[in-house]
Coordinates of C-alpha atoms and ligand atoms in Angstrom, one line a residue:
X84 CA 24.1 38.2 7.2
X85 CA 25.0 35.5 4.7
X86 CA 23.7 32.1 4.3
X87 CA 26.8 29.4 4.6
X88 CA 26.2 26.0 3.5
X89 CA 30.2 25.8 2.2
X90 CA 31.6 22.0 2.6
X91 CA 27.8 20.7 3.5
X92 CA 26.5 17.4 2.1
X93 CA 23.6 17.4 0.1
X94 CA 20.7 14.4 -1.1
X95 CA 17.8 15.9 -3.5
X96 CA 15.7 13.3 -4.7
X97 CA 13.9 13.8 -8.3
X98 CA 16.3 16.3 -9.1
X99 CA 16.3 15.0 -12.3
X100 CA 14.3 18.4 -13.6
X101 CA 12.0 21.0 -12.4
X102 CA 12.3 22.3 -8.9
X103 CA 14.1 19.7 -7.8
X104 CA 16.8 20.5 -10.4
X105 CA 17.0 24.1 -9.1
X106 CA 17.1 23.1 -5.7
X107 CA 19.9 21.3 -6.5
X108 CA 21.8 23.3 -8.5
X109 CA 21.4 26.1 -6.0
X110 CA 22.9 24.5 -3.4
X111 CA 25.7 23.0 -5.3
X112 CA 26.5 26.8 -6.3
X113 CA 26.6 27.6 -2.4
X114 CA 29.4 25.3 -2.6
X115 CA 27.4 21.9 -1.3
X116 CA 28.4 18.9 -2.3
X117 CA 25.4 17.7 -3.7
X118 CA 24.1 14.2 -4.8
X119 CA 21.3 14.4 -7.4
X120 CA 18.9 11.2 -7.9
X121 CA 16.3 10.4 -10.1
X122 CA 14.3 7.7 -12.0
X123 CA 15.1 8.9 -15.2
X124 CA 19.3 8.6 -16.6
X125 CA 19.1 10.4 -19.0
X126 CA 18.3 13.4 -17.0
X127 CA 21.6 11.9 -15.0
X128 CA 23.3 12.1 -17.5
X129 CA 22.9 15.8 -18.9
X130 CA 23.4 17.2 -15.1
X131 CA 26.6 15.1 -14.9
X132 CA 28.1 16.7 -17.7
X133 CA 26.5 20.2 -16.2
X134 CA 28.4 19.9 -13.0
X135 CA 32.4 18.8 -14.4
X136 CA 31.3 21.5 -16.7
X137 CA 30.4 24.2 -13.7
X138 CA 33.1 22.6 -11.1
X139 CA 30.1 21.9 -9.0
X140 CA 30.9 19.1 -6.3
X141 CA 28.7 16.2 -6.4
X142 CA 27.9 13.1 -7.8
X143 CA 24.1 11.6 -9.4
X144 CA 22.2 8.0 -8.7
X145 CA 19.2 6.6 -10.1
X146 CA 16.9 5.8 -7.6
X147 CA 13.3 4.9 -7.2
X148 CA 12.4 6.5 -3.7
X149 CA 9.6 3.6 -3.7
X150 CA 12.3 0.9 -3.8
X151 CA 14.0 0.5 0.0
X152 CA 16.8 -1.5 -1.3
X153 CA 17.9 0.7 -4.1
X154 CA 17.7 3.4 -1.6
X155 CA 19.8 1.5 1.5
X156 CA 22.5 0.7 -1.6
X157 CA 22.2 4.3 -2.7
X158 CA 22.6 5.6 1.1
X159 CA 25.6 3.2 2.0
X160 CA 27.1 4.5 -1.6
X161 CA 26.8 8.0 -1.0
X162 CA 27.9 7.6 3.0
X163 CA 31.4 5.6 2.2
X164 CA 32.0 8.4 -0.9
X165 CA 31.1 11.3 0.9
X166 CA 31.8 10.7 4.3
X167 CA 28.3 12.4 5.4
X168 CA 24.9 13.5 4.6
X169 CA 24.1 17.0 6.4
X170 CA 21.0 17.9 4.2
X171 CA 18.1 15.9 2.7
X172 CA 15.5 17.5 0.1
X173 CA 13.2 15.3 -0.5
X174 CA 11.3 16.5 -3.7
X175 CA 10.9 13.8 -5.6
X176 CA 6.9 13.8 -6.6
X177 CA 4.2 12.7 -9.0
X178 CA 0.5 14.3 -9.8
X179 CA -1.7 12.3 -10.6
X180 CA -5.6 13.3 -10.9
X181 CA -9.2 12.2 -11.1
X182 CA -12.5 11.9 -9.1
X183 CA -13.0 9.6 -6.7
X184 CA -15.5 7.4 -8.8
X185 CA -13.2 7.4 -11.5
X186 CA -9.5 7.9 -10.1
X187 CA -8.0 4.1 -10.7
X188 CA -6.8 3.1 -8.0
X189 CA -2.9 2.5 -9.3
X190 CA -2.9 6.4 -9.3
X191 CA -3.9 6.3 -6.1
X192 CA -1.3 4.0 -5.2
X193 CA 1.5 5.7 -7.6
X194 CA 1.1 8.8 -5.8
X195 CA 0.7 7.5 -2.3
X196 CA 3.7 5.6 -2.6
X197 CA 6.3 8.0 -4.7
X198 CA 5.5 11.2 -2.8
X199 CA 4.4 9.9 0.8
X200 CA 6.1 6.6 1.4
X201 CA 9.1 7.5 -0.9
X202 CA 9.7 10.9 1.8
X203 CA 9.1 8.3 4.7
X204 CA 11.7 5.5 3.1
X205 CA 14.8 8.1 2.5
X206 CA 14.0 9.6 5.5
X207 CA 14.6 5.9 7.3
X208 CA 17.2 5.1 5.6
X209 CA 19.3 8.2 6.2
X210 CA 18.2 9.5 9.7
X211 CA 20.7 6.9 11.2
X212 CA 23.3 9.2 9.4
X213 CA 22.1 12.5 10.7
X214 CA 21.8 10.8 14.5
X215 CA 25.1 10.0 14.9
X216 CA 26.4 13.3 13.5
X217 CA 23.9 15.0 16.1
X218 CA 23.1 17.1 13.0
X219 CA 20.8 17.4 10.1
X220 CA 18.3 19.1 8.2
X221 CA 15.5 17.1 6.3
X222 CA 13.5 19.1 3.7
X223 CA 10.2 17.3 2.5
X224 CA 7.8 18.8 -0.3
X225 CA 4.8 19.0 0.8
X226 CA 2.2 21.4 -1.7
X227 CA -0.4 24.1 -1.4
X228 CA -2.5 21.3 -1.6
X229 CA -1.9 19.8 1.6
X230 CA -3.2 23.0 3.1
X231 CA -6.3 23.7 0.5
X232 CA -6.6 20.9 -2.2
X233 CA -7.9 21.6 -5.7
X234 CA -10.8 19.1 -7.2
X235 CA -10.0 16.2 -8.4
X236 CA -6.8 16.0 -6.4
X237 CA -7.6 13.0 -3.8
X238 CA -4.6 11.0 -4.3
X239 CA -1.9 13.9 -4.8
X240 CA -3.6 16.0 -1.9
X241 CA -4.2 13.3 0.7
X242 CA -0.2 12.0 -0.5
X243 CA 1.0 15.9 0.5
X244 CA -1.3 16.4 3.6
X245 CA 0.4 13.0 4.8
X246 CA 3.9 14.7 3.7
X247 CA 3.1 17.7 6.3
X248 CA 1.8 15.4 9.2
X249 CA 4.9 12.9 8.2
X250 CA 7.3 16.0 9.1
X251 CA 5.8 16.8 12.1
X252 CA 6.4 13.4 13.7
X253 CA 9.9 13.0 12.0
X254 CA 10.6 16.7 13.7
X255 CA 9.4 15.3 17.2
X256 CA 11.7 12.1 16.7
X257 CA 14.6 13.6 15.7
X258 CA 14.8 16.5 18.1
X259 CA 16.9 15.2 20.3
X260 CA 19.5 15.0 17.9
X261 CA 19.3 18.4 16.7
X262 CA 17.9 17.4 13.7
X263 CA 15.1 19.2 12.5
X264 CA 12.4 18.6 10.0
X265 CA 10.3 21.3 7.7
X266 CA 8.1 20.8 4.5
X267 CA 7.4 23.5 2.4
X268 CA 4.2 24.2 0.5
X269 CA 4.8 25.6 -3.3
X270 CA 1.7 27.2 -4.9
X271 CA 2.0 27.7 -8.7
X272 CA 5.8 26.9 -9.8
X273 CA 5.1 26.6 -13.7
X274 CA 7.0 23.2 -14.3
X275 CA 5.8 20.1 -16.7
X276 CA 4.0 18.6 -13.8
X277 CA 2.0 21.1 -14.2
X278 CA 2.0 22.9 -17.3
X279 CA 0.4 26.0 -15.5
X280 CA 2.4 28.8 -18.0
X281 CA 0.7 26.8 -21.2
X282 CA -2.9 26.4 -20.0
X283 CA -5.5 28.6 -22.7
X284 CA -5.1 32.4 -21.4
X285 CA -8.3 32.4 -19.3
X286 CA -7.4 29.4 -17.2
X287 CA -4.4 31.4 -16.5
X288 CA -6.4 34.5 -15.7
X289 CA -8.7 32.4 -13.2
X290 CA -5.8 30.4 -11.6
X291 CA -3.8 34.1 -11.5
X292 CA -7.0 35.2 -9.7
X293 CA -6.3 32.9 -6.9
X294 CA -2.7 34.8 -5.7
X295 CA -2.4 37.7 -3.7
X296 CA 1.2 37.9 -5.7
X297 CA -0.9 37.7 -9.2
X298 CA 2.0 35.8 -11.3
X299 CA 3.5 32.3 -10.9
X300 CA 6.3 31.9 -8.9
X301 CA 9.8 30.7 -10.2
X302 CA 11.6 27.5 -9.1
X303 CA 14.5 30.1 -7.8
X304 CA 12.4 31.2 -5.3
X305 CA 11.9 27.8 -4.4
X306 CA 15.3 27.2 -4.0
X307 CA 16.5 29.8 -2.5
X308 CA 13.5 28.9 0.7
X309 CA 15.5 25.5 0.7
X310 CA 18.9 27.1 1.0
X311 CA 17.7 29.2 4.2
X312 CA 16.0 26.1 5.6
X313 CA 19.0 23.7 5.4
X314 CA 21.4 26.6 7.2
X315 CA 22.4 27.6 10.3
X316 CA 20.1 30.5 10.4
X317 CA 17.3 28.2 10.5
X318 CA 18.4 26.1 13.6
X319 CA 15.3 27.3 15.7
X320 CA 12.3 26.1 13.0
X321 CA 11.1 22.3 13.1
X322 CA 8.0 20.8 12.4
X323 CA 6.3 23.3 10.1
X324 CA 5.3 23.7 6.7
X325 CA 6.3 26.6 4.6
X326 CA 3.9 28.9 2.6
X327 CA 5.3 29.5 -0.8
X328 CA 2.5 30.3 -2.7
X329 CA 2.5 33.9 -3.2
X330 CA 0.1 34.5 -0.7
X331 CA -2.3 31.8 -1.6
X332 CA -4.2 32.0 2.1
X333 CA -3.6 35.5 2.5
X334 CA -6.3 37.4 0.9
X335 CA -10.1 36.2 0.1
X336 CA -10.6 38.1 -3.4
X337 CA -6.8 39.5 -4.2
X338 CA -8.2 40.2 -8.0
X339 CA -9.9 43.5 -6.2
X340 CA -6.1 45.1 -5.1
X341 CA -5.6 44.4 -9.3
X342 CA -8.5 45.8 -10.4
X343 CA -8.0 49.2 -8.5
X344 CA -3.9 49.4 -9.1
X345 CA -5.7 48.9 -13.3
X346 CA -8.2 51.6 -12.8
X347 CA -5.0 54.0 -11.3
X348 CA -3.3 52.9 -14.1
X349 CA -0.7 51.2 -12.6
X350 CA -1.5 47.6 -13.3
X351 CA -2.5 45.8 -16.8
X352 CA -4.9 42.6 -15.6
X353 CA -4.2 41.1 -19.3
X354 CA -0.4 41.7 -19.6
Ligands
LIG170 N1 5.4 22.9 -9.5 C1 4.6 23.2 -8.5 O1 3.9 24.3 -8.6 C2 4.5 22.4 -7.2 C3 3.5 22.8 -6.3 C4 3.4 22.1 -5.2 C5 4.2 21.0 -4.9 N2 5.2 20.7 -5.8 C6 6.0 19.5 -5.5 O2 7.4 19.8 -5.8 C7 8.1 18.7 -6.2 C8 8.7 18.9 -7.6 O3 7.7 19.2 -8.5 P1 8.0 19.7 -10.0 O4 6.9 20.6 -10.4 O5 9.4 20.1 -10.2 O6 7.8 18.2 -10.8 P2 8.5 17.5 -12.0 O7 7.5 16.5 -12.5 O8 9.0 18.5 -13.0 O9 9.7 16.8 -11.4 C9 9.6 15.6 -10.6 C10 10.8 14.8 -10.6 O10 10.7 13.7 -9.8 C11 11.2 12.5 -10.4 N3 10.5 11.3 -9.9 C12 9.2 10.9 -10.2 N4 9.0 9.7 -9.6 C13 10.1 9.4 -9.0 C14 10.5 8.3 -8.2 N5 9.6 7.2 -8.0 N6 11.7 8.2 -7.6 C15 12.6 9.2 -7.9 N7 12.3 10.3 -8.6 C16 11.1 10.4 -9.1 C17 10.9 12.8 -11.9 O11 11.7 12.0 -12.8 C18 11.2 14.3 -12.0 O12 12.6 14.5 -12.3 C19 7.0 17.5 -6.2 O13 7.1 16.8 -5.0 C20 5.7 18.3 -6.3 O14 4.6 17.6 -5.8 C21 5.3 21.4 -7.0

């Protein structure tokens, strides 16, 4: 069984880099064409050149997913030059931490308003699209910490835990037009958001300690999650969020499994 997204129309916001840029570049090598925005041109810029380069269909906007009218131009842009829109990701994000005595409240409102109300405006603006096709498949990133949230995470983890609730209303609305609506949860996807691969070793240990997969997960495997979502094999899931966290939830204390495959000899802890 193959996944076939040939001749499909792609939006992935903040695509710009990290996951986002994987996610994109995945789908636009399953032969999707695929429109890449971002804040930042000069990231534009570099995948441009990336996809005449590769022969990769597609074409890039810079777009602040807080800004409605830079998205309705975007939308209308991408609709008349296209001709459709069959898959949105919406990944664009922003982490911003601090305890609640001393989070300032623009971080508050920075990551409220990029990763909550920025998945609610492209979703307005471009469910219209997917209605009157009587297709669609909208892709929101939600985060590990919308199921569990790490201290000092009150703006980014309230922001994803209103990303997950967001998608199940969106996949109650829309389901009448076959459109369905997931979020997925990433756990630790070294990126410079997070910086996870360069913390001091021991960090890394106790974060490591955490996953019943003990190592970091790649933004491949990210992307590859999207790619099944947005396809025809996943026509029967709506309204839930996906665990990619290595097993985050799975096991209480998944150091133990490590510490007994060392003792066999079959695992090194400090590799
Ligand atoms: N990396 C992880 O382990 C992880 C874990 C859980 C969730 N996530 C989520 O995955 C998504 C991607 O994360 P990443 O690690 O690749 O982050 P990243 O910081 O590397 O990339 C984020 C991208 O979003 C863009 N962006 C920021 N504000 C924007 C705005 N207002 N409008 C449009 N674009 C904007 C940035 O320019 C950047 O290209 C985010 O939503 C993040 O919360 C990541």
């Amino acid at each position: 069984m193959l996944i076939d997204l040939q001749g499909k129309v792609a939006v992935v916001t903040g695509a710009g880099r990290g996951i986002g840029k994987e996610i994109a570049y995945t789908l636009a090598s399953e032969g999707v064409t695929t429109v890449i925005t971002d804040i930042n041109q000069s990231y534009l810029d570099e995948i441009r050149r990336d996809f005449a380069e590769l022969g990769y269909e597609g074409s890039q906007y810079l777009c602040d997913v807080r800004d409605y009218g830079q998205i309705e131009a975007m939308v209308q842009s991408i609709a008349q030059e296209h001709g459709r829109i069959d898959i949105l990701v919406n990944n664009a994000g922003v982490l911003g931490g601090g305890s609640v005595d001393t989070l300032p409240e623009q971080i508050w409102d920075l990551n409220l308003d990029v990763n909550l109300k920025g998945t609610f405006l492209m979703c307005k603006a471009i469910t219209p699209i997917m209605k009157k096709q009587r297709s669609g498949r909208i892709i929101n990133a939600a985060s590990f910490a919308a199921i569990v949230p790490s201290i000092g995470t009150a703006a980014y983890a309230s922001s994803k835990a209103g990303v997950e609730q967001l998608t199940r209303v969106l996949a109650g609305e829309l389901g009448p037009w076959n459109v369905t609506v997931n979020c997925y949860a990433p756990g630790m996807i070294p990126t410079e958001m997070n910086h996870f691969a360069e913390q001091p070793p021991e960090k890394q240990q106790q974060l490591l300690d955490t996953l019943t997969l003990r190592r970091w997960g790649s933004k491949k495997e990210v992307a590859n999650v999207i790619c099944f979502l947005a396809s025809d094999l996943a026509g029967y899931i709506t309204g839930t969020i996906i665990d990619i966290s290595g097993g985050k939830l799975a096991t209480q204390i998944p150091r133990d499994a490590y510490e007994k495959a060392q003792a066999e000899g079959e695992y090194d802890l400090f590799e």
